[in-house]
Structures are given as C-alpha cells and as structure tokens.
mmCIF file of C-alpha atoms in Angstrom:
data_model
loop_
_atom_site.group_PDB
_atom_site.id
_atom_site.type_symbol
_atom_site.label_atom_id
_atom_site.label_comp_id
_atom_site.label_asym_id
_atom_site.label_seq_id
_atom_site.Cartn_x
_atom_site.Cartn_y
_atom_site.Cartn_z
ATOM 1 C CA UNK A 1 124.125 91.295 112.902
ATOM 2 C CA UNK A 2 125.312 88.677 111.197
ATOM 3 C CA UNK A 3 123.971 88.210 106.938
ATOM 4 C CA UNK A 4 124.517 84.941 105.966
ATOM 5 C CA UNK A 5 125.743 84.833 102.142
ATOM 6 C CA UNK A 6 122.418 82.724 101.254
ATOM 7 C CA UNK A 7 120.170 85.666 102.941
ATOM 8 C CA UNK A 8 121.880 87.896 101.837
ATOM 9 C CA UNK A 9 121.323 86.177 98.074
ATOM 10 C CA UNK A 10 117.709 85.731 99.049
ATOM 11 C CA UNK A 11 117.115 89.144 99.490
ATOM 12 C CA UNK A 12 118.293 90.398 95.898
ATOM 13 C CA UNK A 13 116.607 87.599 94.599
ATOM 14 C CA UNK A 14 113.455 88.635 96.308
ATOM 15 C CA UNK A 15 113.838 91.828 95.127
ATOM 16 C CA UNK A 16 114.379 91.173 91.811
ATOM 17 C CA UNK A 17 111.751 88.889 91.380
ATOM 18 C CA UNK A 18 109.437 91.548 93.194
ATOM 19 C CA UNK A 19 110.405 94.175 90.207
ATOM 20 C CA UNK A 20 109.568 91.292 87.637
ATOM 21 C CA UNK A 21 106.681 89.383 88.761
ATOM 22 C CA UNK A 22 105.297 91.634 91.730
ATOM 23 C CA UNK A 23 104.134 91.209 95.424
ATOM 24 C CA UNK A 24 102.899 88.020 94.991
ATOM 25 C CA UNK A 25 106.359 85.962 94.192
ATOM 26 C CA UNK A 26 107.881 87.914 97.510
ATOM 27 C CA UNK A 27 105.188 87.013 99.535
ATOM 28 C CA UNK A 28 105.962 83.471 99.052
ATOM 29 C CA UNK A 29 109.738 83.877 99.133
ATOM 30 C CA UNK A 30 109.034 85.545 102.633
ATOM 31 C CA UNK A 31 106.698 83.095 103.911
ATOM 32 C CA UNK A 32 109.495 80.428 103.135
ATOM 33 C CA UNK A 33 111.830 81.950 104.534
ATOM 34 C CA UNK A 34 110.023 82.807 107.886
ATOM 35 C CA UNK A 35 109.340 78.760 107.749
#
C-alpha cells in the first residue's frame, strides 16, 4: 500500500495537533481528508 508524502505529513501534523489542541482539531482535519 502506497502512502503519499503529503498524506504522511498530514498524519504527523494531525498527531501533533491532537497532542496540542485536542480531538476537535483532529476530527475537522480527518473530515477534510475524507472529503
């Protein structure tokens, strides 16, 4: 399974945001990724 670099960076960024801001930021980011 191939993971684009952008998706990988977005995953790292979402993890950072989860630790800093919380689940709300991650949910909105995940919603953007899904859409």
